Short mmCIF file of C-alpha atoms in Angstrom, two decimals:
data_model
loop_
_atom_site.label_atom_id
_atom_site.label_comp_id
_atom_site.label_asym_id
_atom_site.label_seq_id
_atom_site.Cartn_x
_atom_site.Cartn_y
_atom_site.Cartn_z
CA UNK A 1 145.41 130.37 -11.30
CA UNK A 2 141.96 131.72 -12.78
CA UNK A 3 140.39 128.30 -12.52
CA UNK A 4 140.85 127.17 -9.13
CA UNK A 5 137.90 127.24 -7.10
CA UNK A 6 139.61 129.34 -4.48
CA UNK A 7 141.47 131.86 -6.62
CA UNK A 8 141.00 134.94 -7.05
CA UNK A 9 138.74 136.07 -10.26
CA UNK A 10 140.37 138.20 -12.94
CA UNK A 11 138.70 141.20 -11.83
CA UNK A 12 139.21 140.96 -8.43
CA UNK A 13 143.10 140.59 -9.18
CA UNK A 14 142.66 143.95 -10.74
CA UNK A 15 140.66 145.42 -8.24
CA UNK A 16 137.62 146.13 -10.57
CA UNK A 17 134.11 145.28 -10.49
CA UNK A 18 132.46 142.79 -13.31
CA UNK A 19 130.91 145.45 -14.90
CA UNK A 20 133.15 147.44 -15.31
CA UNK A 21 133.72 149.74 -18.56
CA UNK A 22 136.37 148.92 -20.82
CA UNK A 23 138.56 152.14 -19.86
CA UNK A 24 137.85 151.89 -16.35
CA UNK A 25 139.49 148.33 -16.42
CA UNK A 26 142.13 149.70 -18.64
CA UNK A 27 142.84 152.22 -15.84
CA UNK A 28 142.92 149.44 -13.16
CA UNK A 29 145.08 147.28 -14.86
CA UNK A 30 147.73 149.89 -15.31
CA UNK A 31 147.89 151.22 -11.75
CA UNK A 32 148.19 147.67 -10.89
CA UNK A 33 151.10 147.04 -12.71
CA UNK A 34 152.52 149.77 -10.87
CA UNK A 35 151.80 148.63 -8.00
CA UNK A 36 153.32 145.29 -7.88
CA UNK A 37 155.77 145.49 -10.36
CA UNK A 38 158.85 144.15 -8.31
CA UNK A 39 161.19 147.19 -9.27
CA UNK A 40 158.87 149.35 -7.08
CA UNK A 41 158.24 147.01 -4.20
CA UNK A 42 155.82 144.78 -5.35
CA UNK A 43 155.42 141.35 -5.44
CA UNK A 44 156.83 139.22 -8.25
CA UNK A 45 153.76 136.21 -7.85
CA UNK A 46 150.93 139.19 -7.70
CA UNK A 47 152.70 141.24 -10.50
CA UNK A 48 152.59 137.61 -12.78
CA UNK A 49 149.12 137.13 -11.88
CA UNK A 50 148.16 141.24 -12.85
CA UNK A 51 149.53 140.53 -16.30
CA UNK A 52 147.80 136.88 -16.78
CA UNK A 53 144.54 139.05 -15.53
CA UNK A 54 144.86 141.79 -18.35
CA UNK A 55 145.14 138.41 -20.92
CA UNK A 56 142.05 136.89 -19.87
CA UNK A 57 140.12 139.98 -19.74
CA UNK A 58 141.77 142.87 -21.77
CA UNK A 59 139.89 142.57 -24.85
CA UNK A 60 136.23 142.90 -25.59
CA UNK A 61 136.46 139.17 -27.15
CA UNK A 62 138.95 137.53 -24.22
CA UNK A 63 136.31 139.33 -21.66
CA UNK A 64 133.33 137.79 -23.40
CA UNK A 65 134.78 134.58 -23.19
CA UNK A 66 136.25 134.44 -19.74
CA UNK A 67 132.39 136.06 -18.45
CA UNK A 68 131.09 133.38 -20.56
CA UNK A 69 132.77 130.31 -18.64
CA UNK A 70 133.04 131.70 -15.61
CA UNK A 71 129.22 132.78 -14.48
CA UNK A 72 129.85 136.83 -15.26
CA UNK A 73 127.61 137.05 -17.93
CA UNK A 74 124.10 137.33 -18.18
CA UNK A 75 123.75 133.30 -18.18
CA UNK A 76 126.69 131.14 -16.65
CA UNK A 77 128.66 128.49 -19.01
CA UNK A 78 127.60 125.38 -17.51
CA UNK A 79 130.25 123.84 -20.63
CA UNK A 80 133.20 125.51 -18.20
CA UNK A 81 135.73 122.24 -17.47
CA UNK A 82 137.67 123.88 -14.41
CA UNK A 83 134.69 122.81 -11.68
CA UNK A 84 133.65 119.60 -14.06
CA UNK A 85 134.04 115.60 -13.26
CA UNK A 86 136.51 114.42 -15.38
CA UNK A 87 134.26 113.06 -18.68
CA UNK A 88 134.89 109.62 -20.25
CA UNK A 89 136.01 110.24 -24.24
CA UNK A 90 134.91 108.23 -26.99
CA UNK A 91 138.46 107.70 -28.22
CA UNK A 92 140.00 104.55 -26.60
CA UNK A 93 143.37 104.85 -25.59
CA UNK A 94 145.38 101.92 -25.82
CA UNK A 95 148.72 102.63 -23.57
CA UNK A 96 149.23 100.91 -20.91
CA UNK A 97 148.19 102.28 -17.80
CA UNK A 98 149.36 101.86 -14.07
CA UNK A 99 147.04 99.67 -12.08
CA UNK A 100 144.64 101.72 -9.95
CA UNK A 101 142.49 101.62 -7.16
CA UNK A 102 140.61 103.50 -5.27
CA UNK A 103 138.30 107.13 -5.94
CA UNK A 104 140.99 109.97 -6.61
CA UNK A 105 139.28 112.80 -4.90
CA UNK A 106 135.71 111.00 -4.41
CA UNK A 107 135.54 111.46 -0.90
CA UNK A 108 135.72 114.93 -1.00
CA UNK A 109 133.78 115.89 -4.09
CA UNK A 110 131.07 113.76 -2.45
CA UNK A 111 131.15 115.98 1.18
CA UNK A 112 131.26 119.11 -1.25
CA UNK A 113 127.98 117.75 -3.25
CA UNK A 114 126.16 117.42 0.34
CA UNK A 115 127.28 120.43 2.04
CA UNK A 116 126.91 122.37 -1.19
CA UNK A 117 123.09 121.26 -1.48
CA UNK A 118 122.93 121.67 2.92
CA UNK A 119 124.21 125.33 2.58
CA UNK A 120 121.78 126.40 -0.70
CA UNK A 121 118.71 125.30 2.01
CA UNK A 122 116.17 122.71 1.50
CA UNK A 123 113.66 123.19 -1.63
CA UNK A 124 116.33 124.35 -3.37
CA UNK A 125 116.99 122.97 -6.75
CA UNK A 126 120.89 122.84 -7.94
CA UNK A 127 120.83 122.22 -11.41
CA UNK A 128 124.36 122.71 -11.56
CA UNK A 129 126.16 122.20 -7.75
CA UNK A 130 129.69 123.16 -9.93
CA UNK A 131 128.23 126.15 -11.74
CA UNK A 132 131.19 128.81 -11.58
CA UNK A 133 128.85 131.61 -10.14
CA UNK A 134 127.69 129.41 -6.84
CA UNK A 135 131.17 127.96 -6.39
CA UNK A 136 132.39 131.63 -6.11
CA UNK A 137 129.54 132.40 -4.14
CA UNK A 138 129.76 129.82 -1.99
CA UNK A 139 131.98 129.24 1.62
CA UNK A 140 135.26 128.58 1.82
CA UNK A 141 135.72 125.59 3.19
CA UNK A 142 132.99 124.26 0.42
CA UNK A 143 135.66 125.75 -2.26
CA UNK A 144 138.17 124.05 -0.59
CA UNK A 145 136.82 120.66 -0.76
CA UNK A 146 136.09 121.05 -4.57
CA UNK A 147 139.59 122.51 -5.30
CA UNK A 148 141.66 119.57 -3.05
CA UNK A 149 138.47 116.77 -5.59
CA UNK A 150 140.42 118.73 -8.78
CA UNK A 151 144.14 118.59 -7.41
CA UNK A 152 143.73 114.86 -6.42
CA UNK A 153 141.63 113.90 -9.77
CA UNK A 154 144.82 115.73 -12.42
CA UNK A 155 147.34 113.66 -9.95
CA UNK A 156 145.77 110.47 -10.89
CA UNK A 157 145.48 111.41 -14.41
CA UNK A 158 149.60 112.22 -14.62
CA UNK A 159 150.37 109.06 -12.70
CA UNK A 160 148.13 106.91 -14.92
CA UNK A 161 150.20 107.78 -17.76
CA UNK A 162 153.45 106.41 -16.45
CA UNK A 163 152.12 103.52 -17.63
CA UNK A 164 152.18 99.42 -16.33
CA UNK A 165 155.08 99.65 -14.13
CA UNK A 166 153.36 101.71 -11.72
CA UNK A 167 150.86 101.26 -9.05
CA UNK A 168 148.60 103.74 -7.43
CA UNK A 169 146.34 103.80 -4.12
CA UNK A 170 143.67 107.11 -4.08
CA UNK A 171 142.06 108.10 -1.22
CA UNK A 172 143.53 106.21 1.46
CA UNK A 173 142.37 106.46 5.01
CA UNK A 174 145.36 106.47 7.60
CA UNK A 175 143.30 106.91 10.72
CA UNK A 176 139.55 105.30 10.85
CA UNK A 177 138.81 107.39 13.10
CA UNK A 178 139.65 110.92 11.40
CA UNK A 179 138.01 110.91 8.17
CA UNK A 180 140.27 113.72 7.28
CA UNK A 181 143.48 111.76 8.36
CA UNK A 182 144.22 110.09 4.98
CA UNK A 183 146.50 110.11 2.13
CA UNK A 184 145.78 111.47 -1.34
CA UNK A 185 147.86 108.80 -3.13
CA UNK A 186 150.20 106.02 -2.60
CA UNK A 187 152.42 105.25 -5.78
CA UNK A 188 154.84 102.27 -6.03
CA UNK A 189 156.97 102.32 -9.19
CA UNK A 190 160.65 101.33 -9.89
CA UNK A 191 161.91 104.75 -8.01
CA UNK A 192 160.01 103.79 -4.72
CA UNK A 193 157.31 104.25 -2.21
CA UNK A 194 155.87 107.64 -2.38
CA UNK A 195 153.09 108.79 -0.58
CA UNK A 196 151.96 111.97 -2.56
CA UNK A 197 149.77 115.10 -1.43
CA UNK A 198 147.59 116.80 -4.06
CA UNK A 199 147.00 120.19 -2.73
CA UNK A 200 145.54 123.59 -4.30
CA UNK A 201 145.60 126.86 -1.86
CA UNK A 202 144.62 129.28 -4.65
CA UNK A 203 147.65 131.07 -4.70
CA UNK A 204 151.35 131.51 -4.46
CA UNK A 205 152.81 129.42 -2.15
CA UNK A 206 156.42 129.14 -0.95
CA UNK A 207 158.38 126.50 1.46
CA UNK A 208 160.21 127.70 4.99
CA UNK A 209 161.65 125.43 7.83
CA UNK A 210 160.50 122.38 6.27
CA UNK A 211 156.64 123.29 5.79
CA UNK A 212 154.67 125.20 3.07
CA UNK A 213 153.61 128.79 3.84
CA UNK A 214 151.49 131.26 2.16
CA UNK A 215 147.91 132.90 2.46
CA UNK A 216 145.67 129.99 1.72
CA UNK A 217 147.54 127.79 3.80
CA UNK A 218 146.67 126.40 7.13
CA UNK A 219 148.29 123.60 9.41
CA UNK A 220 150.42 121.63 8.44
CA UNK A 221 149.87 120.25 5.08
CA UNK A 222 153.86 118.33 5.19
CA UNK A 223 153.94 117.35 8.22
CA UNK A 224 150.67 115.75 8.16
CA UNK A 225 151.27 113.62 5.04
CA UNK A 226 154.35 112.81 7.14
CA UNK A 227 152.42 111.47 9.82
CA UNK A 228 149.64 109.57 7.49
CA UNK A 229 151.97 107.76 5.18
CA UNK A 230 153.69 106.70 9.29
CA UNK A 231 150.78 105.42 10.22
CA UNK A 232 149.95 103.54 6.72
CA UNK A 233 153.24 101.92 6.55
CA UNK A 234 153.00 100.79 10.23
CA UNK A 235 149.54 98.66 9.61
CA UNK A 236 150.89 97.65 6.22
CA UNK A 237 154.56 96.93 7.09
CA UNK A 238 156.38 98.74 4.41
CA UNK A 239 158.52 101.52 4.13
CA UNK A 240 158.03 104.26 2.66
CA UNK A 241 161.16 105.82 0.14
CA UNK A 242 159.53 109.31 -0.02
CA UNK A 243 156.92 112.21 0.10
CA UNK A 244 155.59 114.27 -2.55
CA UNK A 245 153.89 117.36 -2.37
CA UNK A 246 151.98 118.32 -6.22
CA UNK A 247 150.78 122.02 -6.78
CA UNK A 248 149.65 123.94 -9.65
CA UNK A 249 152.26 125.09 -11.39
CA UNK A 250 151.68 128.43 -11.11
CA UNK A 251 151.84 128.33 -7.54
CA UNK A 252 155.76 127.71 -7.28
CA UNK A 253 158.55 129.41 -7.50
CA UNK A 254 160.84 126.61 -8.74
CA UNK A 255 159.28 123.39 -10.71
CA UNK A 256 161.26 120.51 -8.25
CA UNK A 257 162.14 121.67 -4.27
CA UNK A 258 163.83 118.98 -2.94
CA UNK A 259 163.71 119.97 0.78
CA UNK A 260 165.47 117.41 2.82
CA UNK A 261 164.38 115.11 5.70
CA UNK A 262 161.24 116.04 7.15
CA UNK A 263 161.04 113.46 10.22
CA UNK A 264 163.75 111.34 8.72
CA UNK A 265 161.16 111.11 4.94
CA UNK A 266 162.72 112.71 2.13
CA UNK A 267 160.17 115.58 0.84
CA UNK A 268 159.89 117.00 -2.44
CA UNK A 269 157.46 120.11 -3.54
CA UNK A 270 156.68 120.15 -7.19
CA UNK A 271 154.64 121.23 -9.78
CA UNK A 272 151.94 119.04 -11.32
CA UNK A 273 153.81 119.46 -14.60
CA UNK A 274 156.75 118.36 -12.88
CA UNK A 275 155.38 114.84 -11.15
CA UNK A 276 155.66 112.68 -14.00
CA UNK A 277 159.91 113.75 -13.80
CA UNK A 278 160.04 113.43 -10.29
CA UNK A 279 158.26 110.06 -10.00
CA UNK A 280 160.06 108.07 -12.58
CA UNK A 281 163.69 109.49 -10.92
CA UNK A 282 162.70 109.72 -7.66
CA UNK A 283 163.73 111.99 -4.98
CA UNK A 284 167.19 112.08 -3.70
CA UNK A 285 167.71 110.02 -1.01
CA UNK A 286 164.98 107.70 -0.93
CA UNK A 287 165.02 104.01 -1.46
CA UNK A 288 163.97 102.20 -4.34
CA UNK A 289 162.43 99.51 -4.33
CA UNK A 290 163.16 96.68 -7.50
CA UNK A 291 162.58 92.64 -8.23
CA UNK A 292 160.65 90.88 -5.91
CA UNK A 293 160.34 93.33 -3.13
CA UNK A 294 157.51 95.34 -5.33
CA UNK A 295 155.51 92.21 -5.32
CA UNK A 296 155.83 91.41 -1.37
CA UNK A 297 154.62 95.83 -1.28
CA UNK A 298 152.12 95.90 -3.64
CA UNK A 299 150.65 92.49 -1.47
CA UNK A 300 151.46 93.98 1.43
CA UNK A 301 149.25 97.16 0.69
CA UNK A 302 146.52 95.19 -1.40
CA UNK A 303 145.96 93.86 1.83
CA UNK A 304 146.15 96.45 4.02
CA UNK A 305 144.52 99.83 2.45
CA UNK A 306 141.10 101.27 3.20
CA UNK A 307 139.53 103.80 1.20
CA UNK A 308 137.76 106.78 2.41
#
C-alpha cells in the first residue's frame, strides 16, 4: 500500500510529520491504533494499514530504510523499484511465454513523462521524473497516470507467465477518438475472452451495485471496461467470455469477487495475486473458447486492434 504512487506515506497514515522524534511517533502510532481498531469503531482496512505503518517505520533501522527509498532523507534513493520501468535481467529465462503485443502501460507512463516535465516548468532539469519525493509532490492526476503505468506493467508480467497457451493485447484503443477510451488488456487463453482492467486507487476499495466504490475512486471504472471491450468486440467480431478487474492485493477485502452480470458480461474483482487462478479457470459463467475457434479470435483481433 506504501508504494503506490497515490497512497498514503507511512507517516501520514500515522498522522506524524517526517521528522518526527522517535517517541513522538511512538505516541502517534499508539493513539492510532486506538483509533481504528475495529472493536472501538474503527475501520478494519485503516486499522491494517496503522499496523503495516508502525513495521515500516517503528525502528530506527526500518525508518532509515523506508526514508532512504522513499525521498525522506537527506538525499532520495533513486535505487527505489516502486516508481521504476521494469529493468531487463541478465538471467535468460527459458519458459515459455504467452505471445504479446502491444506497450502494457506505455501510453500512460509516456503522458506522465510530459506532463511531469510541463508541470516542473521549462529550464527545469528532471534527473529523475520517478524520484519518490517529486512523485509525492507532484498532482494528482500526474500520480494517477504513473500508478494505472505500474498496475498495467505487473498485469502483463503475471499473464506472461501463464505461458504459450495464452495470448495478450496491452493498451488497446476502443474509441479513436477518446484516447482515454481503451482497454488495459485483452487475454485469450483456453478459459476465454477476457478483457482485463489494471487499476490502482491507493487505497481500500470495496464493490456495491455492480461497481467499485471507495475514496480514490471516480466514474465508473466497471462499467467502462464494459463498454470498451463492447465496442472492441463489435469492430473485431468476437465475443467476449468475461471481464476482469486486477487490484493490489491489499486493496480487497476478499482475493476473487465474482459479481455477476454487469450488462449481460460476467465480472470478476481480484487481486493481482489472484489473476493467474482466475485466468486459467475462468470466471463462472463465461464461455470458453477451445480448437479452432482461438485461431479464427486471435486472427480476428490480429487484425483488428489498435494500440494507444
Amino acid at each position: 500500500m506504501f508504494d503506490s504512487p497515490l497512497s498514503a506515506s507511512a507517516y501520514e497514515v500515522l498522522g506524524v510529520d517526517p521528522a518526527v522524534d522517535e517517541e513522538s511517533l511512538r505516541r502517534a502510532y499508539r493513539l492510532r491504533l486506538r483509533q481504528t481498531h475495529p472493536d472501538t469503531g474503527g475501520d478494519a482496512a485503516v486499522f491494517v494499514q496503522v499496523q503495516r505503518a508502525w513495521e515500516l517505520v517503528g525502528t530506527p533501522a526500518a525508518r532509515a530504510a523506508y526514508d532512504r527509498g522513499h525521498g525522506f532523507g537527506v538525499k532520495p534513493a533513486p535505487e527505489w523499484s516502486g516508481f521504476r520501468p521494469p529493468q531487463r535481467t541478465q538471467t535468460r529465462d527459458t519458459r515459455p511465454r504467452a505471445r504479446s503485443f502491444g506497450h502494457p502501460g506505455g501510453w500512460r507512463r509516456e503522458r506522465y513523462l510530459d506532463l511531469i516535465r510541463e508541470w516542473a516548468g521549462r529550464g527545469v532539469t528532471l534527473d529523475d521524473p520517478y524520484d519518490p519525493a517529486l512523485v509525492r509532490s507532484a498532482p494528482h492526476h500526474l500520480k494517477r497516470l504513473l500508478a494505472d503505468a505500474l498496475a498495467e506493467e505487473a498485469t502483463a508480467r503475471i499473464v506472461a507467465d501463464l505461458g504459450m497457451g495464452y495470448t495478450v493485447w496491452h493498451d488497446v484503443v476502443a474509441d479513436e477518438r477518446d484516447p482515454d477510451a481503451k482497454l488495459d488488456h485483452i487475454v485469450l487463453g483456453p478459459s476465454g475472452l477476457y478483457g482485463v482492467l489494471s487499476e490502482d486507487f491507493g487505497g481500500p476499495v470495496r464493490l456495491r451495485r455492480g461497481e467499485l466504490i471507495g475514496e480514490g475512486v471516480s466514474g465508473s471504472p466497471i462499467a467502462d471496461l464494459v463498454r470498451s471491450m463492447r465496442a472492441v468486440a463489435r469492430a473485431a467480431r468476437v465475443r467476449f467470455g468475461g471481464a476482469i478487474v486486477v487490484l493490489p492485493d491489499e486493496d480487497l477485502e476478499q482475493a476473487i469477487s465474482e459479481i455477476g452480470r454487469v450488462k449481460g458480461v460476467p465480472v470478476a474483482v481480484v487481486a493481482r495475486s489472484a489473476l493467474a487462478t482466475v485466468l486459467r479457470r475462468g470466471i463462472t459463467g463465461a464461455r470458453e473458447v477451445g480448437g479452432n475457434e482461438v485461431f479464427d479470435v486471435r486472427t480476428r483481433l490480429q487484425q483488428t486492434v489498435r494500440f494507444a
